[in-house]
Backbone as a ProteinNet text record, in pm:
[ID]
protein_1_A
[PRIMARY]
MDFTLTDDQRGIRDAVLEHCSRFPDEYWLQRDHEGVFPHDFHRSMAESGWLGVAVPEDVGGGGLGITEAAIMMQAVAESGGGMTAASSVHGPVFGMQPVNLFGTAEQRRRMIPPVLTGEHRICFAVTEPDAGLDTTRLRTRAERRDGGYLVNGEKIWISVPTPSGRARTAPRTASTPSPTSWPAACACSRRPSPESPRSRRSRATSATWTGCAGEPNGSAGTATGGCSPSTPTRSR
[TERTIARY]
-23229.3	-23255.2	-23200.7	-23291.1	-23254.9	-23196.7	-23075.4	-23004.5	-23006.7	-23095.2	-23090.1	-23152.9	-23101.1	-23150.4	-23279.6	-23377.9	-23487.8	-23440.5	-23531.5	-23491.4	-23477.5	-23557.8	-23549	-23416.2	-23382.3	-23255.6	-23134.2	-23136.9	-23031.7	-23027.8	-23132.9	-23141.5	-23086.3	-23097.5	-23040.5	-22891.4	-22838	-22712.4	-22638.1	-22697.4	-22637.6	-22638.6	-22739.8	-22753.2	-22642.9	-22617.8	-22522.5	-22370.1	-22349.4	-22221.4	-22201.6	-22305.2	-22288.4	-22250.7	-22334.4	-22324.5	-22180.5	-22120.8	-21990.1	-21869.7	-21903.1	-21808.8	-21765.4	-21848	-21825.1	-21703.5	-21667.2	-21557	-21455.9	-21353.1	-21252.8	-21155.3	-21063.3	-20961.7	-20874.5	-20857.9	-20774.4	-20841.4	-20964.8	-21049.5	-21021.4	-21036.3	-21023.8	-20875	-20786.7	-20648.6	-20605.8	-20667.3	-20638.7	-20710.2	-20828.7	-20892.4	-20798.9	-20744.6	-20659.3	-20531.3	-20474.9	-20345.3	-20379.8	-20499.7	-20526.1	-20588.8	-20646.4	-20693	-20820.7	-20897.7	-21023.5	-21140.3	-21258.2	-21388.8	-21431.1	-21488.6	-21524.5	-21653.4	-21635.3	-21764.4	-21843.2	-21769.5	-21831.9	-21915.3	-21855.5	-21921	-22049.3	-22035.4	-22139.8	-22259.8	-22217	-22321	-22392.9	-22323.1	-22378.8	-22481.8	-22438	-22533.8	-22661.1	-22646.9	-22767.2	-22851.2	-22788.4	-22873.9	-22939.3	-22880.5	-22944.4	-23044	-23055.6	-23163.4	-23118.2	-22988	-22946.4	-22938.9	-22923.1	-22910	-23043.2	-23150	-23286.2	-23343.4	-23254.6	-23314.6	-23400.8	-23370.5	-23452.4	-23541.6	-23565.3	-23646.5	-23780.9	-23890.9	-24025.9	-24031.9	-24123.2	-24132	-24192.3	-24259.3	-24323	-24225	-24106.1	-23986.6	-23882.4	-23915.2	-23817.7	-23738	-23768	-23688.6	-23743.4	-23676.6	-23729.7	-23818.6	-23844.4	-23952	-23925.6	-23783.2	-23757	-23717.4	-23621.3	-23588.7	-23448.5	-23424	-23285.3	-23205	-23272.7	-23211.3	-23155.5	-23231.6	-23198.5	-23094.9	-23101.4	-22987.3	-22856.2	-22870.6	-22741	-22682.6	-22768.8	-22733.2	-22663.8	-22719.4	-22662.2	-22525.2	-22515.1	-22386.5	-22284.2	-22325.6	-22219.9	-22168.7	-22255.7	-22209.7	-22119.3	-22147.4	-22061	-21921	-21918.5	-21794.7	-21712.3	-21785.5	-21725.2	-21653	-21699.8	-21635.7	-21505.4	-21440.2	-21303.4	-21296.2	-21393.3	-21396.5	-21383.1	-21408.5	-21408	-21475.6	-21422.7	-21478.7	-21476.2	-21390.4	-21395.1	-21515.8	-21562.7	-21686.1	-21804.3	-21801.7	-21913.1	-21928.4	-21812.5	-21821.3	-21876	-21867.4	-21906.6	-22060.9	-22130.3	-22277.1	-22354.1	-22280.7	-22367.5	-22435.5	-22384.4	-22459.2	-22601.2	-22615.9	-22749.8	-22851.5	-22767.9	-22852.2	-22907.7	-22826.3	-22873.6	-22898	-22820.3	-22817.4	-22934.8	-23030.9	-23145.2	-23264.2	-23247.5	-23349.8	-23416.3	-23335.2	-23416.1	-23505.3	-23464	-23557	-23674.1	-23656.4	-23763	-23862.6	-23811.1	-23898.5	-23958.6	-23882.5	-23925.4	-23949.6	-23911.3	-23941.6	-24079.3	-24112.7	-24254.7	-24259.4	-24381.3	-24400.6	-24328.5	-24322.4	-24254.2	-24115	-24056	-23916.3	-23867	-23938.6	-23909.9	-23907.5	-24006.2	-24012.9	-23892.9	-23856.3	-23750.5	-23614.8	-23586.7	-23458.4	-23407.7	-23497.2	-23453.9	-23424.2	-23522.2	-23503.7	-23372	-23320.6	-23190.8	-23075	-23081.6	-22979.6	-22977.4	-23096.7	-23109	-23060.8	-23091.4	-23039.8	-22903	-22833.6	-22697.3	-22671.5	-22786	-22768.6	-22712	-22758.1	-22692.1	-22612.6	-22492.6	-22412.6	-22414.7	-22416.1	-22416.1	-22303.2	-22251.7	-22154	-22223.2	-22160.7	-22218.2	-22129	-22182.8	-22096.2	-22173.7	-22128.7	-22169	-22067.9	-21951.9	-21838.6	-21800.6	-21765.2	-21722.5	-21595.8	-21509.2	-21386.4	-21384	-21477.6	-21492.6	-21585	-21659.6	-21767.7	-21741.5	-21665.6	-21657.7	-21798.3	-21831.6	-21968.3	-22076.4	-22034.2	-22119.7	-22225.4	-22341.7	-22446.1	-22503.7	-22483.9	-22543.8	-22453.5	-22333.6	-22244	-22216	-22291.5	-22275.8	-22312.6	-22233.8	-22251.9	-22294.8	-22293.7	-22346.9	-22493.2	-22522.6	-22651.4	-22733.5	-22867.5	-22967.8	-23058.3	-23047.3	-23129.9	-23244.8	-23360.5	-23476.2	-23483.6	-23492.3	-23497.9	-23639.8	-23667.9	-23783.1	-23760.8	-23864.7	-23860.7	-23772.4	-23703.7	-23610.5	-23528.8	-23390.8	-23298.2	-23167.9	-23093.3	-22954.8	-22860.2	-22767.5	-22684.8	-22550.3	-22485.3	-22351.3	-22290.4	-22161.9	-22100.8	-21980.7	-21923.7	-21796.3	-21800.3	-21768.4	-21761.8	-21629.5	-21590.1	-21473.7	-21493.6	-21390.3	-21394.2	-21520.2	-21548.7	-21662.2	-21643.9	-21744.3	-21729.9	-21769.6	-21681.3	-21692.1	-21717.9	-21628.9	-21656.5	-21618.6	-21526.7	-21459.5	-21560.9	-21629.2	-21716	-21853.5	-21892.6	-22021.6	-22065.6	-22192.4	-22242.6	-22327.6	-22363.4	-22455.1	-22412.9	-22447.8	-22409.8	-22537.4	-22530.2	-22626.8	-22558.1	-22594.3	-22524.9	-22626.6	-22575.4	-22662.6	-22637.3	-22713.5	-22711.1	-22806.9	-22806.9	-22914.9	-22989.2	-23114	-23194.6	-23195.1	-23148	-23148.3	-23027.2	-23032.3	-22923.3	-22798.9	-22806.9	-22687.8	-22703.3	-22594	-22587.5	-22630.8	-22702.7	-22726.2	-22776.7	-22769	-22808.7	-22943.2	-23030	-23175.2	-23199.8	-23092.5	-23097.8	-23034.6	-23118.4	-23053.9	-23047.8	-22964.8	-22944.7	-23058.9	-23086	-23185.3	-23115	-23186.9	-23129.5	-23142.3	-23036.4	-23028.4	-22956.9	-23019.2	-22963.8	-22913.3	-22784	-22729.6	-22648.8	-22659	-22567.7	-22439.6	-22330.3	-22191.5	-22121.2	-22106.5	-22022.1	-21896.3	-21778.8	-21653.4	-21651.4	-21594.9	-21567.8	-21426.2	-21369	-21230.4	-21200.7	-21291.4	-21254.7	-21266.5	-21320.8	-21355.8	-21221.7	-21201.6	-21087.2	-21077.3	-21187.3	-21189.7	-21125.7	-21152.3	-21097.8	-20940.9	-20888.7	-20745.6	-20680.9	-20752.4	-20695.6	-20801.9	-20762.7	-20869.5	-20925.3	-20839.5	-20885.3	-20922.3	-20939.5	-20980.9	-21112.3	-21121.2	-21246.7	-21309.5	-21305.1	-21355.4	-21423.4	-21519	-21586.2	-21649.6	-21650.7	-21715.9	-21835.3	-21952.4	-22078.4	-22097.7	-22103.7	-22133	-22247	-22368.1	-22467.4	-22530.4	-22560.4	-22619.5	-22764.9	-22833	-22982	-23044.7	-23139.9	-23212.7	-23371.1	-23444.5	-23578.4	-23645.8	-23761.5	-23821.9	-23885.9	-23910.4	-23996.5	-24106.7	-24170.7	-24295.6	-24274.8	-24152.6	-24121.2	-24074.4	-24121.9	-24077.5	-23923.7	-23856.2	-23716	-23628	-23673.4	-23589.3	-23579.7	-23459.5	-23433.5	-23371.6	-23424.3	-23357.7	-23352.8	-23243.4	-23234	-23104	-23054.8	-22925.8	-22835	-22708.2	-22607.5	-22474.7	-22379.9	-22240.3	-22157.5	-22045.3	-21942.5	-21882	-21887.1	-21823.2	-21884.5	-21993.4	-22047.3	-22196.9	-22253.7	-22397.9	-22470.6	-22586.8	-22675.6	-22817.1	-22902.9	-23038.8	-23114.7	-23216	-23285.9	-23352.9	-23358.7	-23409.4	-23567.7
6033.9	6126.7	6270	6366.1	6492.9	6585.2	6623.4	6703.2	6850.2	6897.5	7038.1	7116.2	7219.6	7306.2	7394.3	7409.8	7491.3	7637.5	7726.6	7863.9	7908.4	7855.2	7894.8	7841.6	7720.5	7667.4	7737.3	7771.8	7857.4	7988.1	8052.4	8168.8	8155.3	8036.3	8002.9	7996.9	7927.8	7914.5	8044.8	8132.4	8260.4	8350.1	8344	8432.2	8388.7	8268.1	8228.6	8256.5	8237.9	8271.9	8423.8	8502.7	8638.4	8670.6	8607.3	8634.3	8595.8	8479.7	8435.8	8517.7	8592.4	8682.9	8797.8	8817.9	8920.7	8874.2	8751.9	8691.5	8636.6	8731.2	8701.4	8589.9	8542.7	8448.7	8484.9	8625.8	8676.2	8652	8654.6	8629.7	8486.5	8400.6	8258.1	8220.8	8277.2	8255	8302.9	8419.1	8460.2	8364.4	8315.1	8220.3	8091.3	8044.4	7928.2	7952.5	8068.6	8104.9	8112.8	8164.9	8183	8059.4	7969.6	7839.6	7861.7	7971.4	7998.3	7985.3	7981	7959	8083.1	8073.6	8192	8267.9	8319.9	8382.6	8469.2	8568.4	8660.8	8599.7	8491.3	8421.2	8352.2	8285.6	8213.6	8304	8419.3	8521.5	8588.2	8607.8	8659.1	8557.5	8428.5	8326.7	8308.4	8327.7	8320.2	8441.7	8560.5	8679.5	8699.9	8621.4	8619.8	8508.8	8427.3	8320.2	8192.9	8175.1	8057.4	7938.8	7950.9	7828.6	7755	7821.7	7757.5	7711.3	7708	7695.5	7568.1	7455.6	7336	7312.2	7408.3	7398.5	7460.1	7407.4	7465.4	7622.2	7690.1	7832.3	7846.8	7748.6	7766	7756.5	7733.1	7740	7837.2	7910.5	8025	7995.6	7874.2	7836.6	7899.5	7855.3	7896.9	7815.1	7699.9	7606.9	7542.5	7536.7	7467.8	7323.7	7262.5	7115.6	7084.5	6957.2	6917.7	6940.8	6935.6	6947.8	7091.1	7189.2	7319.1	7351.5	7283.4	7301	7247.3	7129.4	7074.7	7175	7236.2	7335.1	7458.6	7498.8	7604.4	7562.4	7452.2	7401.9	7383.7	7335.5	7322.8	7466.2	7560.7	7698.2	7754.6	7721.9	7772.8	7708.3	7576.2	7501.1	7552.3	7590.3	7636.6	7769.1	7839.8	7975.8	7958.6	8077.2	8072.6	7999.5	7993.5	7931.5	7782.5	7715.6	7566.4	7494.9	7382.9	7312.3	7376.9	7460.7	7535.6	7620.6	7680.3	7752.7	7660.2	7563.6	7457.3	7395.9	7361.5	7296	7379.8	7512.2	7608	7610.4	7571.6	7598.1	7466.2	7359.5	7243.4	7172.6	7204.2	7156.1	7204.2	7336.3	7394.8	7354.2	7357.5	7332.1	7188	7087.9	6950.5	6868.7	6915	6848.7	6854.4	6954	6970.4	6899.1	6830.2	6763.1	6660.2	6575.6	6484.6	6547.1	6665.4	6733	6781.9	6836.5	6891	6774.2	6655.2	6536.3	6465.3	6450.9	6371.8	6432.1	6553.9	6630	6669.6	6689	6736.5	6884	6942.5	7068.1	7177.4	7149.4	7232.2	7215.6	7101.3	7080.8	7155.4	7144.2	7216.2	7361.2	7419.5	7564.8	7615.6	7524.5	7565.2	7546.6	7440.6	7404.3	7453	7470.5	7495.9	7644.9	7741.1	7870.5	7936.5	7903.4	7962.3	7913.9	7802.6	7748.3	7822.9	7844.7	7916.9	8058.4	8126.4	8261.8	8280	8165.6	8171.2	8198.5	8202.9	8220.6	8102.2	7980.4	7861.7	7800.4	7739.8	7675.1	7533.6	7441	7301	7234.8	7123.1	7042.4	6910.4	6837.5	6704.6	6596.9	6512.9	6410	6281.7	6197.8	6065.2	5961	5994.8	5882.4	5838.6	5700.9	5648.8	5564.3	5558.2	5496	5345.2	5269.9	5125	5108.5	5220.9	5207.4	5290.1	5399.9	5498.3	5555.4	5570.7	5613	5500	5377.6	5266.8	5266.7	5331.3	5354.9	5234.6	5121.7	4993.1	4937.6	4990.6	4957.4	5054.5	5174.2	5261.7	5208.9	5248.2	5188.7	5297.2	5419.7	5511.8	5486.8	5482.3	5437.7	5553.5	5553.9	5642.3	5550.9	5541.8	5461	5527.9	5487.5	5551.2	5572.3	5685.8	5727.7	5807	5824.6	5905.3	6045.1	6081.6	6214.3	6228.2	6126.8	6143.2	6026.8	6048.6	5940.9	5974.4	5872.4	5887.9	5835.7	5943.4	5910.8	5878.6	5762.7	5734.1	5682.6	5734.7	5685.3	5773.6	5753.7	5817.4	5856.6	5968.1	6016.5	6080.2	6059.2	6120.1	6190.8	6266	6341.9	6422.2	6496.1	6573.6	6707.4	6730.4	6848.2	6981.3	7076.1	7197.6	7203.6	7142.7	7123.1	7243.3	7315.8	7422.7	7531.6	7593.7	7709.3	7671.5	7541.7	7497.2	7483.1	7516.3	7503.2	7383.6	7328	7212.7	7109.7	6985	6884.5	6807.6	6773.6	6679.7	6544.8	6446.1	6325	6208.3	6088.9	5971.5	5856.2	5841.8	5719.7	5625	5509	5398.8	5374.3	5321.8	5285.8	5132.1	5058.6	4910.3	4860.8	4748	4697.2	4660.7	4607.5	4574.5	4608.9	4653.5	4694.8	4579	4604	4497.7	4572.2	4498.3	4565.6	4624.3	4570.8	4629.1	4719.1	4760	4831.9	4973.1	5069.4	5200.2	5289.1	5379.1	5476.5	5582.4	5630.8	5739.6	5868.1	5983.6	6110.2	6184.4	6252.9	6321.1	6455.5	6561.3	6692.1	6720.2	6738.2	6750	6881.4	6948.4	7060.2	7014.4	7088.5	7041.3	7144.7	7130	7233.4	7157.1	7218.2	7132	7136	7025.1	7000.5	6964.8	6961.5	6932	6791.6	6702.2	6563.5	6552.5	6662.4	6658.3	6678.7	6590.2	6614.2	6756.7	6819	6942.1	7045.4	7023.8	7125.1	7102.7	7000.3	6981	7020.8	7010.9	7056.4	7126.1	7261.9	7343	7292	7214	7157.6	7013.4	6968.9	6817.6	6788	6680.5	6654.3	6518.3	6503	6385.5	6430.3	6346.3	6372.7	6246.6	6232.8	6119.2	6168	6110	6144.4	6041	6089.4	6004.6	6063.9	5996.4	6046	6178.2	6182.1	6295.9	6284.5	6387.1	6382.1	6420	6345.4	6386.2	6373.6	6417.9	6413.3	6336.5	6250.8	6187.3	6287.2	6251.1	6338.5	6255.3	6300.6	6231.4	6110.4	6063.5	5943.6	5839.1	5729	5615.8	5584.4	5576.6	5543.8	5655.5	5770.4	5885	5988.2	6021.4	6119.1	6253.2	6358.1	6488.9	6559.1	6635.2	6702.5	6770.7	6777.2	6839.5	6764.7	6765.6	6697.1	6752.5	6727.7	6762	6648.7	6666.3	6552.5	6532	6396.4	6360.7	6417.3	6485.6	6543.9	6515	6442.9	6428.3	6559.7	6560	6684.3	6637.3	6731.7	6692	6738.1	6668.1	6701.6	6834.9	6907.4	7046.9	7047
-12980	-12872.6	-12928.4	-12906.8	-12948.4	-12843.3	-12846.2	-12749.2	-12778.6	-12881.2	-12909.7	-12800.2	-12768	-12656.6	-12708.9	-12613.7	-12652.7	-12642.3	-12691.4	-12677	-12524.3	-12443.4	-12304.2	-12244.6	-12281	-12241.7	-12284.6	-12402.8	-12459.8	-12390.4	-12353	-12280.8	-12137.1	-12073.5	-11950.2	-11957.1	-12063.2	-12079.2	-12105.7	-12195	-12219.4	-12086.6	-12023	-11906.6	-11803.4	-11780	-11687.3	-11729.5	-11856.9	-11909.5	-11888	-11911.6	-11898.6	-11754	-11654.9	-11516.7	-11480.1	-11516.9	-11475.3	-11537.2	-11642.6	-11699.4	-11606.4	-11505.1	-11404	-11308.5	-11332.1	-11248.6	-11342.2	-11367.8	-11474.2	-11423.9	-11519.8	-11479.9	-11352.9	-11337.2	-11241	-11105.5	-11104.8	-10972.1	-10932.7	-11025.3	-10985.4	-10965.9	-11030.9	-10998.4	-10865.1	-10818.8	-10679.2	-10578.3	-10599.8	-10507.7	-10496	-10611.5	-10613.5	-10530.3	-10543.5	-10462.9	-10314.3	-10292.8	-10145.5	-10088	-10174.5	-10133.4	-10042.5	-10086.3	-10009	-10091.1	-10028.6	-10097.4	-10170.6	-10294.6	-10369.1	-10311.9	-10208.4	-10131	-10227.8	-10304.6	-10388.6	-10496.9	-10547.1	-10656.1	-10604.5	-10497.2	-10437.8	-10402	-10337.1	-10303.2	-10421.9	-10529.7	-10652.5	-10721.2	-10714.1	-10773.7	-10689.6	-10558.8	-10484.9	-10501.7	-10506.5	-10511.1	-10650.9	-10751.2	-10882.7	-10895.3	-10801.5	-10803.8	-10868.1	-10908	-10977.1	-10892.7	-10756.1	-10674.2	-10659.1	-10698.5	-10680.5	-10812.4	-10922.2	-11050.7	-11061.2	-10994.3	-11003.6	-10889.9	-10797.1	-10692.6	-10706.4	-10666.9	-10684.4	-10633.3	-10695.5	-10653.9	-10523.2	-10472.5	-10337.2	-10216.6	-10254.3	-10148.5	-10194.1	-10292	-10327.3	-10452.7	-10522.4	-10641.7	-10763.3	-10874.2	-11007	-11070.2	-11022.2	-11062	-11203.6	-11246.5	-11363.6	-11332	-11396.2	-11378	-11359.5	-11349.6	-11345.3	-11470.2	-11596	-11718.5	-11727.5	-11690.3	-11682.8	-11581	-11464.8	-11368.7	-11421.8	-11496.3	-11569.9	-11669.9	-11741.3	-11840.2	-11773.9	-11659.7	-11584.7	-11533.1	-11478.3	-11415.4	-11520.9	-11646.2	-11749	-11792.5	-11790.1	-11822.6	-11717.1	-11599.1	-11481.3	-11494.4	-11516	-11535.3	-11658.2	-11753.4	-11886.3	-11864.8	-11763.8	-11743.6	-11682.8	-11648.4	-11613.3	-11473	-11395	-11257.5	-11269.3	-11377.6	-11405.7	-11291.6	-11246.5	-11145.8	-11006	-10981.5	-10856.8	-10844.7	-10942.2	-10947.7	-10935.2	-11002.5	-11013.3	-10875.8	-10806.5	-10683.6	-10575.6	-10589.3	-10488.1	-10487.7	-10596.9	-10597.7	-10626.2	-10665.2	-10699.8	-10582.9	-10459.5	-10336.4	-10326.8	-10322	-10325.2	-10438.8	-10563.5	-10673.9	-10674.1	-10651.6	-10654.8	-10520.6	-10424.1	-10290.1	-10208.3	-10234.9	-10158.5	-10217.6	-10324.7	-10397.1	-10310	-10222.9	-10139.6	-10043.3	-9990.4	-9894.7	-9975.7	-10093.9	-10171	-10199.6	-10241.4	-10291.6	-10166.1	-10055.6	-9954	-9813	-9801.9	-9675.9	-9658.2	-9528.3	-9499.2	-9548.3	-9554.9	-9594.3	-9508.4	-9375.5	-9274.1	-9304	-9320.6	-9348.5	-9475.4	-9584.7	-9699.8	-9687	-9611.6	-9588.5	-9510.6	-9412.7	-9309.1	-9358.4	-9439.5	-9480.4	-9609.1	-9701.3	-9841.1	-9857.1	-9827.5	-9866.7	-9809.9	-9688.5	-9645.7	-9718.3	-9779.2	-9865.6	-9999.6	-10052	-10183	-10174.2	-10063.6	-10042.9	-10013.8	-9970.8	-9938.2	-9781	-9701.1	-9561.6	-9502.9	-9542.6	-9498.5	-9622.4	-9590	-9686.3	-9644.5	-9750.9	-9718.6	-9811.5	-9747.9	-9816.8	-9848.2	-9931.9	-9989.5	-9936.3	-9835.8	-9775.3	-9795.6	-9895	-9933	-9922.3	-9978.6	-9995.7	-9849.6	-9851.9	-9725.2	-9751.4	-9647.9	-9671.2	-9736.9	-9702.7	-9746.9	-9866.7	-9906.9	-10008.1	-10128.9	-10112.9	-10226.4	-10239.4	-10371	-10399.1	-10429.7	-10397.3	-10418.4	-10297.1	-10332.4	-10229.8	-10175.2	-10251	-10185.2	-10083.8	-10054	-9958	-9841	-9838.8	-9729	-9600	-9491.7	-9362.3	-9255.3	-9285.3	-9199.9	-9168.9	-9031.5	-9004.8	-8935.9	-8972.3	-8909.3	-8829.8	-8702.1	-8616.9	-8546.3	-8567.3	-8511.1	-8359	-8312.4	-8182.3	-8141.9	-8015.6	-7987.5	-8051.2	-8128.7	-8190	-8303.8	-8357.1	-8474.2	-8502.8	-8539.2	-8571.7	-8514	-8473.6	-8433.8	-8536.9	-8592.3	-8705.3	-8652.9	-8696.7	-8665.9	-8796.9	-8831.6	-8946.9	-8970.4	-9089.1	-9135.2	-9277.2	-9317.5	-9459.4	-9486.5	-9609.8	-9666	-9798.9	-9846.1	-9970.5	-9977.3	-9864.5	-9864.5	-9945.5	-10039.5	-10127	-10039.7	-10055.5	-9998.3	-9844.3	-9768.1	-9629.1	-9547.3	-9585.9	-9490.9	-9477.8	-9565.8	-9534.5	-9499.4	-9491.2	-9470	-9324.2	-9296.5	-9168.4	-9154.1	-9266.3	-9273.3	-9389.8	-9367.5	-9468.4	-9521.7	-9638.4	-9691.7	-9703.1	-9619.7	-9625.5	-9648.7	-9653.5	-9694.2	-9607.4	-9488	-9405.2	-9455.3	-9392.2	-9423.2	-9306.8	-9315.4	-9215.2	-9185.2	-9284.4	-9281.2	-9189.3	-9133.1	-9048.2	-9119.7	-9241.3	-9316.7	-9456.6	-9517.6	-9672.2	-9753.4	-9855.8	-9959.5	-10085.6	-10207.7	-10321.4	-10333.6	-10247.6	-10245.7	-10117.8	-10052.9	-9935.2	-9952.5	-10003.5	-10046	-9919.9	-9925.2	-9815.8	-9815.8	-9692.8	-9683.5	-9707.3	-9724.1	-9726.2	-9596.4	-9563.8	-9436	-9438.7	-9411.3	-9401.6	-9271.7	-9242.2	-9111.3	-9102.4	-8982.5	-8956.9	-8933.9	-8960.2	-8940.2	-8871.1	-8740.8	-8666	-8613.7	-8633.4	-8597.8	-8446.6	-8397.9	-8260.4	-8236.8	-8110	-8086.9	-8144	-8163.1	-8203.8	-8361.4	-8431.8	-8576.2	-8649.2	-8749	-8836.4	-8890.4	-8913.1	-8974.9	-8884.1	-8747.6	-8651.9	-8645.2	-8692.3	-8677.7	-8803.6	-8910	-9050.4	-9121.8	-9159.7	-9215.2	-9352.1	-9407	-9545.9	-9545.8	-9420.7	-9405.2	-9484	-9544.6	-9621.9	-9561.9	-9435.5	-9363.7	-9236.9	-9200.5	-9071.3	-9015.7	-8889.8	-8831.2	-8749.7	-8779.1	-8713.2	-8598.7	-8470.1	-8367.7	-8276.8	-8277.5	-8197.3	-8256.4	-8385.3	-8452.2	-8445.1	-8409.9	-8401.6	-8538.3	-8574.5	-8695.8	-8674.4	-8762.6	-8757.8	-8870	-8838.4	-8950.2	-9038.2	-9168.1	-9246.9	-9311.3	-9413.3	-9458.8	-9532.1	-9567.1	-9637.5	-9542.4	-9532.4	-9452.7	-9473.3	-9363.5	-9375.5	-9422.1	-9424.7	-9462.7	-9351.2	-9316.1	-9206.3	-9255.1	-9198	-9218.9	-9089.2	-9068.4	-8942	-8913.9	-8785.6	-8755.9	-8670.1	-8704.3	-8626	-8635.7	-8537.2	-8543.2	-8544	-8630.3	-8627.6	-8498.3	-8453	-8337.7	-8217.2	-8217.8	-8089	-8091.8	-7988.3	-7979.2	-7971	-8040.5	-8027.7	-8014.6	-7966	-7967	-8091	-8126.5	-8239.8	-8234.7	-8338.5	-8341.7	-8347.5
[MASK]
++++++++++++++++++++++++++++++++++++++++++++++++++++++++++++++++++++++++++++++++++++++++++++++++++++++++++++++++++++++++++++++++++++++++++++++++++++++++++++++++++++++++++++++++++++++++++++++++++++++++++++++++++++++++++++++++++++++++++++

């Protein structure tokens, strides 16, 4: 297998490294000391179009692929920001792919562009207390209801939860986990409530979804929509 980069791929890498050079070590050291999200960096990546590198052009992306996105992310992590920088943008870069691949045309137009522009921020919520990242054992459920899905479950170690207004999570539609029962994809809004762990601790990385509303998309068994941790909502 040949891992040699093409000229276009080298151009992506060089452009991202040049972009990241605008944020020196001192910037990231200050973010670490303050313990805050790198808003300026995230905004600059969105304005430069990098968040949509792997998403089709018809929803505002660059129309490239996952390989190019991985090259971009490696360059981001290689910069002074390290994984702090990479974690601030990997959700939009990779997390919206299920919506892109399995969402309806209306859902793709509505959900993806605001994430790519930075208007909406998403976190990535897959890990569960009893399953880790073993997606065959996830227990968060998306149960079909009139007009959508009802999502119930618990997620931990959520990537970038504090500044995010929405979450990309992974419930399942089957009644019991099994090696052949894979979870569906679900994009959910995440607004803190009094019962939410995040409202008690600003840096909490766990949430419990109870009575979250979701909407079906074009792929059987897959749900996308909006919900709040620990608070029932209506489907949008």
